[in-house]
Amino acid sequence: MGRAVLSQFLTLSNSTPRLSSSLFCGRLGSKYLKRPGSIRHNRTINGDNGAGFRCCCSVSLSQPAVPETSSIPVRKRIVSGVQPTGAIHLGNYLGAIKTWIELQNSYDTLFFIVDLHAITLPYDTQQLSKATRNTAAIYLACGVDTSKASVFVQSHVRAHVELMWLLSSATPIGWLNRMIQFKEKSRKVGDENVGVALLTYPVLMASDILLYQSDLVPVGEDQKQHLELTRELAERVNYLYGGRKWKKLGGRGGAIFKVPEPLIPPAGARVMSLTDGLSKVSSNR
Ligand code: TYM
């Protein structure tokens, strides 16, 4: 990972990054996805998820959420997301979304629809577009409140992919080869049909989390290994580029990334299939 290239993200880590989600997405519209009172215009990112719905999203990466001198305690940050692959199932609800509803009251919460994760296996563009909207609608129907939480589509914020590339160069391939989900899914599809993205997918997930200096990540048990990789990657980057090395470059020194903790619910962390009690319920991809 080149230090000069990383500097963009060092700026980000210099202060608490603040994402203001102001999405103007096709039919969903800002009405549903806007977070009132938090729009900043440091950087405007325009995106199109390739499925014809366009979005304009403002992200303030360098402004602290609370002025440094303020005595108001900074709320811990939580990020999480669900892939828009077919119907959302009970596992997604009990393992993740249900927990979000409580958390949004006391944490700084960011819930995204992780459409870029959904293209690691063959997909239909129109269906992906529809599923992306449906997933957002399900978030809201389950009780995610956009006046409390930021809700947005992952591909609309390009920094996810940019940071992923930087993190890739610090990720040993052996770490990815060990991922159980990669082994399971690639066995199902067959080697010839497995795209590289299926292997590098956990790096994108790490990027989703580290980009926002997240403290906690509510997920089901199946994502625990990806969370462990995220933590190891954060520690590795901190060791390789942080501390005094960073200070010498004019940064503030210390850790570049926060090392996040998984938040796995005591009940519902692994919901099993009603038709096959030996397998967890999944979207069958
Ligand atoms: P995904 O879309 O497969 O699942 C979304 C959430 O649902 C949980 N889950 C389950 N929980 C209990 N029992 C089950 N049978 C079950 N099936 C799914 C998952 O653990 C997850 O919390 N890579 C992730 C999405 C992601 C993400 C992130 C999550 C991308 N970037 C950053 C958190 C933070 C995934 O594919 O989840």
PDB file of C-alpha atoms and ligand atoms in Angstrom:
ATOM      1  CA  MET A   1       0.000   0.000   0.000  1.00  0.00           C
ATOM      2  CA  GLY A   2       1.671   3.214  -1.130  1.00  0.00           C
ATOM      3  CA  ARG A   3       1.940   5.816   1.594  1.00  0.00           C
ATOM      4  CA  ALA A   4       1.150   8.697  -0.735  1.00  0.00           C
ATOM      5  CA  VAL A   5      -2.034   7.001  -1.842  1.00  0.00           C
ATOM      6  CA  LEU A   6      -2.935   6.127   1.691  1.00  0.00           C
ATOM      7  CA  SER A   7      -2.651   9.761   2.727  1.00  0.00           C
ATOM      8  CA  GLN A   8      -6.211  10.409   1.568  1.00  0.00           C
ATOM      9  CA  PHE A   9      -7.382   7.938   4.141  1.00  0.00           C
ATOM     10  CA  LEU A  10      -4.980   9.213   6.740  1.00  0.00           C
ATOM     11  CA  THR A  11      -6.766  12.556   6.489  1.00  0.00           C
ATOM     12  CA  LEU A  12      -9.970  10.664   7.000  1.00  0.00           C
ATOM     13  CA  SER A  13      -8.634   8.996  10.129  1.00  0.00           C
ATOM     14  CA  ASN A  14      -7.243  12.246  11.501  1.00  0.00           C
ATOM     15  CA  SER A  15     -10.672  13.170  12.743  1.00  0.00           C
ATOM     16  CA  THR A  16     -13.858  11.248  13.271  1.00  0.00           C
ATOM     17  CA  PRO A  17     -15.268  10.848   9.781  1.00  0.00           C
ATOM     18  CA  ARG A  18     -18.871  11.833   9.365  1.00  0.00           C
ATOM     19  CA  LEU A  19     -21.047  10.407   6.704  1.00  0.00           C
ATOM     20  CA  SER A  20     -24.063  12.406   5.819  1.00  0.00           C
ATOM     21  CA  SER A  21     -26.283  10.343   3.685  1.00  0.00           C
ATOM     22  CA  SER A  22     -28.299  12.455   1.360  1.00  0.00           C
ATOM     23  CA  LEU A  23     -29.437  10.068  -1.275  1.00  0.00           C
ATOM     24  CA  PHE A  24     -31.612  11.057  -4.150  1.00  0.00           C
ATOM     25  CA  CYS A  25     -32.176   7.646  -5.545  1.00  0.00           C
ATOM     26  CA  GLY A  26     -34.699   7.081  -8.276  1.00  0.00           C
ATOM     27  CA  ARG A  27     -38.063   6.148  -6.928  1.00  0.00           C
ATOM     28  CA  LEU A  28     -36.897   5.692  -3.395  1.00  0.00           C
ATOM     29  CA  GLY A  29     -36.107   9.370  -3.260  1.00  0.00           C
ATOM     30  CA  SER A  30     -34.560  11.552  -0.623  1.00  0.00           C
ATOM     31  CA  LYS A  31     -37.818  11.416   1.269  1.00  0.00           C
ATOM     32  CA  TYR A  32     -36.967   7.936   2.468  1.00  0.00           C
ATOM     33  CA  LEU A  33     -33.234   7.965   2.699  1.00  0.00           C
ATOM     34  CA  LYS A  34     -32.312  11.464   3.780  1.00  0.00           C
ATOM     35  CA  ARG A  35     -30.841  12.081   7.196  1.00  0.00           C
ATOM     36  CA  PRO A  36     -32.124  15.495   8.179  1.00  0.00           C
ATOM     37  CA  GLY A  37     -29.843  18.058   9.647  1.00  0.00           C
ATOM     38  CA  SER A  38     -26.600  16.335   8.861  1.00  0.00           C
ATOM     39  CA  ILE A  39     -25.822  17.241   5.296  1.00  0.00           C
ATOM     40  CA  ARG A  40     -22.356  18.581   4.611  1.00  0.00           C
ATOM     41  CA  HIS A  41     -20.805  19.248   1.273  1.00  0.00           C
ATOM     42  CA  ASN A  42     -17.100  18.611   1.594  1.00  0.00           C
ATOM     43  CA  ARG A  43     -17.158  16.096  -1.125  1.00  0.00           C
ATOM     44  CA  THR A  44     -19.886  15.117  -3.507  1.00  0.00           C
ATOM     45  CA  ILE A  45     -19.956  11.711  -4.972  1.00  0.00           C
ATOM     46  CA  ASN A  46     -22.161  10.853  -7.877  1.00  0.00           C
ATOM     47  CA  GLY A  47     -22.909   7.268  -8.537  1.00  0.00           C
ATOM     48  CA  ASP A  48     -24.994   4.945 -10.629  1.00  0.00           C
ATOM     49  CA  ASN A  49     -25.372   1.361  -9.573  1.00  0.00           C
ATOM     50  CA  GLY A  50     -25.389   0.288 -13.207  1.00  0.00           C
ATOM     51  CA  ALA A  51     -29.020  -0.558 -12.975  1.00  0.00           C
ATOM     52  CA  GLY A  52     -30.301   2.841 -13.933  1.00  0.00           C
ATOM     53  CA  PHE A  53     -30.853   4.533 -10.663  1.00  0.00           C
ATOM     54  CA  ARG A  54     -28.688   7.425 -10.008  1.00  0.00           C
ATOM     55  CA  CYS A  55     -27.692   8.915  -6.771  1.00  0.00           C
ATOM     56  CA  CYS A  56     -25.987  11.949  -5.385  1.00  0.00           C
ATOM     57  CA  CYS A  57     -24.409  11.464  -2.015  1.00  0.00           C
ATOM     58  CA  SER A  58     -22.583  13.978   0.120  1.00  0.00           C
ATOM     59  CA  VAL A  59     -19.891  12.634   2.360  1.00  0.00           C
ATOM     60  CA  SER A  60     -17.946  14.727   4.780  1.00  0.00           C
ATOM     61  CA  LEU A  61     -14.792  12.770   5.423  1.00  0.00           C
ATOM     62  CA  SER A  62     -12.689  15.264   7.245  1.00  0.00           C
ATOM     63  CA  GLN A  63     -14.983  17.104   9.596  1.00  0.00           C
ATOM     64  CA  PRO A  64     -15.242  15.758  13.107  1.00  0.00           C
ATOM     65  CA  ALA A  65     -18.757  14.751  14.162  1.00  0.00           C
ATOM     66  CA  VAL A  66     -18.395  16.916  17.252  1.00  0.00           C
ATOM     67  CA  PRO A  67     -15.948  19.807  17.642  1.00  0.00           C
ATOM     68  CA  GLU A  68     -12.805  18.540  19.391  1.00  0.00           C
ATOM     69  CA  THR A  69     -13.301  20.946  22.297  1.00  0.00           C
ATOM     70  CA  SER A  70     -16.905  19.966  22.898  1.00  0.00           C
ATOM     71  CA  SER A  71     -17.774  18.211  26.152  1.00  0.00           C
ATOM     72  CA  ILE A  72     -20.595  16.286  24.458  1.00  0.00           C
ATOM     73  CA  PRO A  73     -19.556  12.632  24.509  1.00  0.00           C
ATOM     74  CA  VAL A  74     -18.953  11.250  21.015  1.00  0.00           C
ATOM     75  CA  ARG A  75     -21.336   8.386  20.346  1.00  0.00           C
ATOM     76  CA  LYS A  76     -19.848   5.072  19.348  1.00  0.00           C
ATOM     77  CA  ARG A  77     -20.284   4.226  15.703  1.00  0.00           C
ATOM     78  CA  ILE A  78     -22.012   1.158  14.344  1.00  0.00           C
ATOM     79  CA  VAL A  79     -22.084  -0.028  10.733  1.00  0.00           C
ATOM     80  CA  SER A  80     -23.825  -2.980   9.167  1.00  0.00           C
ATOM     81  CA  GLY A  81     -25.429  -4.084   5.940  1.00  0.00           C
ATOM     82  CA  VAL A  82     -27.301  -6.755   4.042  1.00  0.00           C
ATOM     83  CA  GLN A  83     -26.750  -7.954   0.484  1.00  0.00           C
ATOM     84  CA  PRO A  84     -29.641  -7.323  -1.903  1.00  0.00           C
ATOM     85  CA  THR A  85     -29.793 -10.920  -3.097  1.00  0.00           C
ATOM     86  CA  GLY A  86     -33.367 -12.100  -3.458  1.00  0.00           C
ATOM     87  CA  ALA A  87     -35.677 -12.035  -0.495  1.00  0.00           C
ATOM     88  CA  ILE A  88     -34.481 -10.985   2.917  1.00  0.00           C
ATOM     89  CA  HIS A  89     -34.910 -13.983   5.202  1.00  0.00           C
ATOM     90  CA  LEU A  90     -35.445 -14.622   8.887  1.00  0.00           C
ATOM     91  CA  GLY A  91     -31.698 -15.054   9.407  1.00  0.00           C
ATOM     92  CA  ASN A  92     -31.035 -11.511   8.157  1.00  0.00           C
ATOM     93  CA  TYR A  93     -33.731 -10.176  10.443  1.00  0.00           C
ATOM     94  CA  LEU A  94     -32.867 -12.061  13.635  1.00  0.00           C
ATOM     95  CA  GLY A  95     -29.106 -12.052  13.078  1.00  0.00           C
ATOM     96  CA  ALA A  96     -28.769  -8.393  12.133  1.00  0.00           C
ATOM     97  CA  ILE A  97     -31.670  -6.036  11.354  1.00  0.00           C
ATOM     98  CA  LYS A  98     -33.595  -6.627  14.602  1.00  0.00           C
ATOM     99  CA  THR A  99     -30.519  -5.602  16.598  1.00  0.00           C
ATOM    100  CA  TRP A 100     -30.110  -2.413  14.537  1.00  0.00           C
ATOM    101  CA  ILE A 101     -33.476  -1.047  15.661  1.00  0.00           C
ATOM    102  CA  GLU A 102     -32.412  -0.881  19.328  1.00  0.00           C
ATOM    103  CA  LEU A 103     -28.919   0.348  18.525  1.00  0.00           C
ATOM    104  CA  GLN A 104     -30.002   3.318  16.418  1.00  0.00           C
ATOM    105  CA  ASN A 105     -31.329   5.020  19.580  1.00  0.00           C
ATOM    106  CA  SER A 106     -28.005   5.225  21.350  1.00  0.00           C
ATOM    107  CA  TYR A 107     -25.283   4.909  18.704  1.00  0.00           C
ATOM    108  CA  ASP A 108     -24.198   6.706  15.569  1.00  0.00           C
ATOM    109  CA  THR A 109     -25.534   4.160  13.086  1.00  0.00           C
ATOM    110  CA  LEU A 110     -24.859   3.588   9.401  1.00  0.00           C
ATOM    111  CA  PHE A 111     -26.835   0.878   7.632  1.00  0.00           C
ATOM    112  CA  PHE A 112     -26.063   0.234   4.010  1.00  0.00           C
ATOM    113  CA  ILE A 113     -27.388  -1.991   1.261  1.00  0.00           C
ATOM    114  CA  VAL A 114     -24.264  -3.786   0.122  1.00  0.00           C
ATOM    115  CA  ASP A 115     -24.973  -4.091  -3.596  1.00  0.00           C
ATOM    116  CA  LEU A 116     -21.302  -4.495  -4.544  1.00  0.00           C
ATOM    117  CA  HIS A 117     -21.163  -7.659  -2.468  1.00  0.00           C
ATOM    118  CA  ALA A 118     -24.126  -9.002  -4.432  1.00  0.00           C
ATOM    119  CA  ILE A 119     -22.193  -9.065  -7.726  1.00  0.00           C
ATOM    120  CA  THR A 120     -19.558 -11.552  -6.580  1.00  0.00           C
ATOM    121  CA  LEU A 121     -21.735 -14.311  -8.049  1.00  0.00           C
ATOM    122  CA  PRO A 122     -23.676 -14.201 -11.341  1.00  0.00           C
ATOM    123  CA  TYR A 123     -26.531 -11.683 -11.144  1.00  0.00           C
ATOM    124  CA  ASP A 124     -29.228 -10.005 -13.191  1.00  0.00           C
ATOM    125  CA  THR A 125     -28.868  -6.223 -13.439  1.00  0.00           C
ATOM    126  CA  GLN A 126     -32.581  -5.439 -13.295  1.00  0.00           C
ATOM    127  CA  GLN A 127     -33.181  -7.797 -10.442  1.00  0.00           C
ATOM    128  CA  LEU A 128     -30.288  -6.309  -8.515  1.00  0.00           C
ATOM    129  CA  SER A 129     -31.733  -2.841  -8.944  1.00  0.00           C
ATOM    130  CA  LYS A 130     -35.121  -4.033  -7.736  1.00  0.00           C
ATOM    131  CA  ALA A 131     -33.656  -5.990  -4.839  1.00  0.00           C
ATOM    132  CA  THR A 132     -31.619  -2.945  -3.783  1.00  0.00           C
ATOM    133  CA  ARG A 133     -34.787  -0.875  -3.471  1.00  0.00           C
ATOM    134  CA  ASN A 134     -36.655  -3.710  -1.784  1.00  0.00           C
ATOM    135  CA  THR A 135     -33.893  -4.167   0.751  1.00  0.00           C
ATOM    136  CA  ALA A 136     -33.999  -0.462   1.604  1.00  0.00           C
ATOM    137  CA  ALA A 137     -37.790  -0.687   1.931  1.00  0.00           C
ATOM    138  CA  ILE A 138     -37.425  -3.694   4.251  1.00  0.00           C
ATOM    139  CA  TYR A 139     -34.961  -1.797   6.451  1.00  0.00           C
ATOM    140  CA  LEU A 140     -37.582   0.904   6.881  1.00  0.00           C
ATOM    141  CA  ALA A 141     -40.433  -1.562   7.358  1.00  0.00           C
ATOM    142  CA  CYS A 142     -38.457  -3.309  10.105  1.00  0.00           C
ATOM    143  CA  GLY A 143     -38.087  -0.034  11.974  1.00  0.00           C
ATOM    144  CA  VAL A 144     -34.856   1.573  10.780  1.00  0.00           C
ATOM    145  CA  ASP A 145     -35.510   5.263  11.298  1.00  0.00           C
ATOM    146  CA  THR A 146     -33.707   7.579   8.876  1.00  0.00           C
ATOM    147  CA  SER A 147     -33.929  10.463  11.325  1.00  0.00           C
ATOM    148  CA  LYS A 148     -31.609   8.440  13.565  1.00  0.00           C
ATOM    149  CA  ALA A 149     -29.591   6.238  11.210  1.00  0.00           C
ATOM    150  CA  SER A 150     -27.850   6.892   7.904  1.00  0.00           C
ATOM    151  CA  VAL A 151     -29.165   4.562   5.230  1.00  0.00           C
ATOM    152  CA  PHE A 152     -27.444   4.352   1.875  1.00  0.00           C
ATOM    153  CA  VAL A 153     -26.399   2.147  -1.005  1.00  0.00           C
ATOM    154  CA  GLN A 154     -22.789   0.984  -0.785  1.00  0.00           C
ATOM    155  CA  SER A 155     -21.942   1.543  -4.468  1.00  0.00           C
ATOM    156  CA  HIS A 156     -23.002   5.192  -4.200  1.00  0.00           C
ATOM    157  CA  VAL A 157     -20.012   5.926  -1.996  1.00  0.00           C
ATOM    158  CA  ARG A 158     -16.946   5.268  -4.113  1.00  0.00           C
ATOM    159  CA  ALA A 159     -14.596   5.435  -1.162  1.00  0.00           C
ATOM    160  CA  HIS A 160     -15.635   1.874  -0.243  1.00  0.00           C
ATOM    161  CA  VAL A 161     -14.012   0.531  -3.391  1.00  0.00           C
ATOM    162  CA  GLU A 162     -11.073   2.928  -3.251  1.00  0.00           C
ATOM    163  CA  LEU A 163     -10.154   1.883   0.258  1.00  0.00           C
ATOM    164  CA  MET A 164     -10.714  -1.735  -0.659  1.00  0.00           C
ATOM    165  CA  TRP A 165      -7.975  -1.496  -3.278  1.00  0.00           C
ATOM    166  CA  LEU A 166      -5.571   0.032  -0.798  1.00  0.00           C
ATOM    167  CA  LEU A 167      -6.372  -2.611   1.789  1.00  0.00           C
ATOM    168  CA  SER A 168      -5.952  -5.375  -0.809  1.00  0.00           C
ATOM    169  CA  SER A 169      -2.298  -4.582  -1.100  1.00  0.00           C
ATOM    170  CA  ALA A 170      -1.882  -5.154   2.638  1.00  0.00           C
ATOM    171  CA  THR A 171      -3.877  -8.402   2.691  1.00  0.00           C
ATOM    172  CA  PRO A 172      -1.953 -11.671   2.522  1.00  0.00           C
ATOM    173  CA  ILE A 173      -3.719 -13.989   0.074  1.00  0.00           C
ATOM    174  CA  GLY A 174      -3.468 -16.839   2.580  1.00  0.00           C
ATOM    175  CA  TRP A 175      -5.858 -14.966   4.866  1.00  0.00           C
ATOM    176  CA  LEU A 176      -8.481 -14.941   2.122  1.00  0.00           C
ATOM    177  CA  ASN A 177      -7.951 -18.563   1.112  1.00  0.00           C
ATOM    178  CA  ARG A 178      -8.909 -19.574   4.637  1.00  0.00           C
ATOM    179  CA  MET A 179     -12.363 -17.980   4.524  1.00  0.00           C
ATOM    180  CA  ILE A 180     -15.048 -20.641   5.011  1.00  0.00           C
ATOM    181  CA  GLN A 181     -17.658 -18.787   2.943  1.00  0.00           C
ATOM    182  CA  PHE A 182     -15.250 -18.593   0.014  1.00  0.00           C
ATOM    183  CA  LYS A 183     -14.570 -22.316   0.217  1.00  0.00           C
ATOM    184  CA  GLU A 184     -18.275 -23.180   0.458  1.00  0.00           C
ATOM    185  CA  LYS A 185     -19.451 -20.876  -2.300  1.00  0.00           C
ATOM    186  CA  SER A 186     -16.630 -21.663  -4.720  1.00  0.00           C
ATOM    187  CA  ARG A 187     -17.223 -25.380  -4.237  1.00  0.00           C
ATOM    188  CA  LYS A 188     -20.879 -24.838  -5.152  1.00  0.00           C
ATOM    189  CA  VAL A 189     -20.201 -22.826  -8.331  1.00  0.00           C
ATOM    190  CA  GLY A 190     -17.104 -24.667  -9.495  1.00  0.00           C
ATOM    191  CA  ASP A 191     -13.635 -23.173  -9.928  1.00  0.00           C
ATOM    192  CA  GLU A 192     -14.130 -22.056 -13.535  1.00  0.00           C
ATOM    193  CA  ASN A 193     -17.083 -19.898 -12.567  1.00  0.00           C
ATOM    194  CA  VAL A 194     -15.587 -18.324  -9.494  1.00  0.00           C
ATOM    195  CA  GLY A 195     -14.680 -14.686  -9.961  1.00  0.00           C
ATOM    196  CA  VAL A 196     -11.744 -13.122  -8.129  1.00  0.00           C
ATOM    197  CA  ALA A 197     -14.242 -10.919  -6.300  1.00  0.00           C
ATOM    198  CA  LEU A 198     -15.551 -13.907  -4.385  1.00  0.00           C
ATOM    199  CA  LEU A 199     -12.084 -14.322  -2.905  1.00  0.00           C
ATOM    200  CA  THR A 200     -11.461 -10.634  -2.254  1.00  0.00           C
ATOM    201  CA  TYR A 201     -14.979  -9.953  -0.945  1.00  0.00           C
ATOM    202  CA  PRO A 202     -13.869  -9.892   2.741  1.00  0.00           C
ATOM    203  CA  VAL A 203     -11.495  -7.026   1.901  1.00  0.00           C
ATOM    204  CA  LEU A 204     -14.468  -5.020   0.621  1.00  0.00           C
ATOM    205  CA  MET A 205     -16.311  -5.816   3.817  1.00  0.00           C
ATOM    206  CA  ALA A 206     -13.285  -4.674   5.832  1.00  0.00           C
ATOM    207  CA  SER A 207     -13.303  -1.466   3.821  1.00  0.00           C
ATOM    208  CA  ASP A 208     -17.028  -0.922   4.552  1.00  0.00           C
ATOM    209  CA  ILE A 209     -16.222  -1.091   8.233  1.00  0.00           C
ATOM    210  CA  LEU A 210     -12.819   0.591   8.536  1.00  0.00           C
ATOM    211  CA  LEU A 211     -13.763   3.505   6.288  1.00  0.00           C
ATOM    212  CA  TYR A 212     -16.042   4.840   9.016  1.00  0.00           C
ATOM    213  CA  GLN A 213     -13.773   4.072  11.999  1.00  0.00           C
ATOM    214  CA  SER A 214     -16.543   1.837  13.293  1.00  0.00           C
ATOM    215  CA  ASP A 215     -16.580   0.684  16.893  1.00  0.00           C
ATOM    216  CA  LEU A 216     -19.102  -2.127  16.644  1.00  0.00           C
ATOM    217  CA  VAL A 217     -20.470  -4.313  13.869  1.00  0.00           C
ATOM    218  CA  PRO A 218     -23.743  -6.167  14.468  1.00  0.00           C
ATOM    219  CA  VAL A 219     -23.762  -9.360  12.381  1.00  0.00           C
ATOM    220  CA  GLY A 220     -24.848 -12.992  12.524  1.00  0.00           C
ATOM    221  CA  GLU A 221     -22.388 -15.748  13.339  1.00  0.00           C
ATOM    222  CA  ASP A 222     -21.640 -16.521   9.678  1.00  0.00           C
ATOM    223  CA  GLN A 223     -19.861 -13.171   9.364  1.00  0.00           C
ATOM    224  CA  LYS A 224     -17.653 -13.672  12.424  1.00  0.00           C
ATOM    225  CA  GLN A 225     -14.678 -14.875  10.399  1.00  0.00           C
ATOM    226  CA  HIS A 226     -14.904 -11.845   8.092  1.00  0.00           C
ATOM    227  CA  LEU A 227     -14.967  -9.609  11.158  1.00  0.00           C
ATOM    228  CA  GLU A 228     -11.860 -11.307  12.523  1.00  0.00           C
ATOM    229  CA  LEU A 229     -10.122 -10.662   9.212  1.00  0.00           C
ATOM    230  CA  THR A 230     -11.198  -7.015   9.382  1.00  0.00           C
ATOM    231  CA  ARG A 231      -9.682  -6.696  12.840  1.00  0.00           C
ATOM    232  CA  GLU A 232      -6.434  -8.359  11.772  1.00  0.00           C
ATOM    233  CA  LEU A 233      -6.226  -6.139   8.725  1.00  0.00           C
ATOM    234  CA  ALA A 234      -6.768  -2.980  10.782  1.00  0.00           C
ATOM    235  CA  GLU A 235      -4.005  -4.059  13.163  1.00  0.00           C
ATOM    236  CA  ARG A 236      -1.690  -4.874  10.282  1.00  0.00           C
ATOM    237  CA  VAL A 237      -2.183  -1.479   8.601  1.00  0.00           C
ATOM    238  CA  ASN A 238      -1.744   0.273  11.946  1.00  0.00           C
ATOM    239  CA  TYR A 239       1.503  -1.613  12.456  1.00  0.00           C
ATOM    240  CA  LEU A 240       2.800  -1.105   8.898  1.00  0.00           C
ATOM    241  CA  TYR A 241       1.868   2.527   8.386  1.00  0.00           C
ATOM    242  CA  GLY A 242       0.699   4.021  11.676  1.00  0.00           C
ATOM    243  CA  GLY A 243       2.448   5.235  14.790  1.00  0.00           C
ATOM    244  CA  ARG A 244       5.751   7.048  14.408  1.00  0.00           C
ATOM    245  CA  LYS A 245       5.992   6.212  10.677  1.00  0.00           C
ATOM    246  CA  TRP A 246       2.846   8.198  10.102  1.00  0.00           C
ATOM    247  CA  LYS A 247       3.936  11.045  12.358  1.00  0.00           C
ATOM    248  CA  LYS A 248       7.143  11.405  10.343  1.00  0.00           C
ATOM    249  CA  LEU A 249       4.961  11.930   7.279  1.00  0.00           C
ATOM    250  CA  GLY A 250       3.136  14.762   9.019  1.00  0.00           C
ATOM    251  CA  GLY A 251       0.181  12.756  10.315  1.00  0.00           C
ATOM    252  CA  ARG A 252      -0.980  12.663  13.913  1.00  0.00           C
ATOM    253  CA  GLY A 253       0.624   9.303  14.672  1.00  0.00           C
ATOM    254  CA  GLY A 254      -1.131   6.517  16.549  1.00  0.00           C
ATOM    255  CA  ALA A 255      -3.570   4.101  14.998  1.00  0.00           C
ATOM    256  CA  ILE A 256      -4.805   4.687  11.480  1.00  0.00           C
ATOM    257  CA  PHE A 257      -7.850   2.480  11.870  1.00  0.00           C
ATOM    258  CA  LYS A 258     -10.009   1.676  14.845  1.00  0.00           C
ATOM    259  CA  VAL A 259     -10.142  -2.060  15.489  1.00  0.00           C
ATOM    260  CA  PRO A 260     -13.870  -2.878  15.483  1.00  0.00           C
ATOM    261  CA  GLU A 261     -15.669  -5.382  17.701  1.00  0.00           C
ATOM    262  CA  PRO A 262     -18.305  -7.804  16.413  1.00  0.00           C
ATOM    263  CA  LEU A 263     -21.745  -7.579  17.995  1.00  0.00           C
ATOM    264  CA  ILE A 264     -23.327 -10.993  17.685  1.00  0.00           C
ATOM    265  CA  PRO A 265     -26.813 -11.377  19.203  1.00  0.00           C
ATOM    266  CA  PRO A 266     -27.128 -13.962  21.990  1.00  0.00           C
ATOM    267  CA  ALA A 267     -30.220 -15.386  20.267  1.00  0.00           C
ATOM    268  CA  GLY A 268     -30.713 -15.599  16.488  1.00  0.00           C
ATOM    269  CA  ALA A 269     -27.039 -15.553  15.556  1.00  0.00           C
ATOM    270  CA  ARG A 270     -27.448 -18.678  13.465  1.00  0.00           C
ATOM    271  CA  VAL A 271     -30.989 -19.292  12.263  1.00  0.00           C
ATOM    272  CA  MET A 272     -31.386 -22.714  10.686  1.00  0.00           C
ATOM    273  CA  SER A 273     -33.365 -23.568   7.576  1.00  0.00           C
ATOM    274  CA  LEU A 274     -36.911 -24.824   8.079  1.00  0.00           C
ATOM    275  CA  THR A 275     -36.455 -27.350   5.255  1.00  0.00           C
ATOM    276  CA  ASP A 276     -32.983 -28.534   6.256  1.00  0.00           C
ATOM    277  CA  GLY A 277     -32.276 -28.346   9.943  1.00  0.00           C
ATOM    278  CA  LEU A 278     -28.559 -28.983   9.369  1.00  0.00           C
ATOM    279  CA  SER A 279     -28.013 -25.851   7.255  1.00  0.00           C
ATOM    280  CA  LYS A 280     -28.454 -22.219   8.163  1.00  0.00           C
ATOM    281  CA  VAL A 281     -31.163 -20.329   6.333  1.00  0.00           C
ATOM    282  CA  SER A 282     -29.651 -18.426   3.420  1.00  0.00           C
ATOM    283  CA  SER A 283     -30.516 -16.757   0.134  1.00  0.00           C
ATOM    284  CA  ASN A 284     -29.110 -19.866  -1.600  1.00  0.00           C
ATOM    285  CA  ARG A 285     -26.320 -18.106  -3.417  1.00  0.00           C
TER     286      ARG A 285
HETATM  287  P1  TYM B   1     -25.550 -11.180   4.290  1.00  0.00           P
HETATM  288  O1  TYM B   1     -26.221 -10.293   3.312  1.00  0.00           O
HETATM  289  O2  TYM B   1     -25.280 -12.592   3.882  1.00  0.00           O
HETATM  290  O3  TYM B   1     -26.417 -11.230   5.618  1.00  0.00           O
HETATM  291  C1  TYM B   1     -26.804 -10.031   6.254  1.00  0.00           C
HETATM  292  C2  TYM B   1     -26.816 -10.210   7.751  1.00  0.00           C
HETATM  293  O4  TYM B   1     -27.651 -11.307   8.108  1.00  0.00           O
HETATM  294  C3  TYM B   1     -26.915 -12.237   8.910  1.00  0.00           C
HETATM  295  N1  TYM B   1     -27.365 -13.597   8.607  1.00  0.00           N
HETATM  296  C4  TYM B   1     -27.772 -14.478   9.529  1.00  0.00           C
HETATM  297  N2  TYM B   1     -27.892 -14.370  10.869  1.00  0.00           N
HETATM  298  C5  TYM B   1     -28.363 -15.460  11.532  1.00  0.00           C
HETATM  299  N3  TYM B   1     -28.704 -16.633  10.931  1.00  0.00           N
HETATM  300  C6  TYM B   1     -28.594 -16.776   9.595  1.00  0.00           C
HETATM  301  N4  TYM B   1     -28.969 -17.920   9.016  1.00  0.00           N
HETATM  302  C7  TYM B   1     -28.106 -15.660   8.834  1.00  0.00           C
HETATM  303  N5  TYM B   1     -27.885 -15.462   7.503  1.00  0.00           N
HETATM  304  C8  TYM B   1     -27.431 -14.185   7.389  1.00  0.00           C
HETATM  305  C9  TYM B   1     -25.469 -12.045   8.497  1.00  0.00           C
HETATM  306  O5  TYM B   1     -24.579 -12.501   9.489  1.00  0.00           O
HETATM  307  C10 TYM B   1     -25.413 -10.560   8.285  1.00  0.00           C
HETATM  308  O6  TYM B   1     -25.198  -9.900   9.509  1.00  0.00           O
HETATM  309  N6  TYM B   1     -20.884  -9.590   3.992  1.00  0.00           N
HETATM  310  C11 TYM B   1     -22.136  -9.397   4.637  1.00  0.00           C
HETATM  311  C12 TYM B   1     -22.715  -8.011   4.464  1.00  0.00           C
HETATM  312  C13 TYM B   1     -21.758  -6.902   4.743  1.00  0.00           C
HETATM  313  C14 TYM B   1     -21.545  -6.279   5.993  1.00  0.00           C
HETATM  314  C15 TYM B   1     -20.580  -5.262   5.732  1.00  0.00           C
HETATM  315  C16 TYM B   1     -22.044  -6.509   7.270  1.00  0.00           C
HETATM  316  C17 TYM B   1     -20.995  -6.264   3.830  1.00  0.00           C
HETATM  317  N7  TYM B   1     -20.280  -5.272   4.401  1.00  0.00           N
HETATM  318  C18 TYM B   1     -20.110  -4.456   6.769  1.00  0.00           C
HETATM  319  C19 TYM B   1     -21.579  -5.692   8.293  1.00  0.00           C
HETATM  320  C20 TYM B   1     -20.626  -4.698   8.033  1.00  0.00           C
HETATM  321  C21 TYM B   1     -23.120 -10.381   4.089  1.00  0.00           C
HETATM  322  O7  TYM B   1     -22.975 -10.909   3.035  1.00  0.00           O
HETATM  323  O8  TYM B   1     -24.221 -10.500   4.855  1.00  0.00           O
END
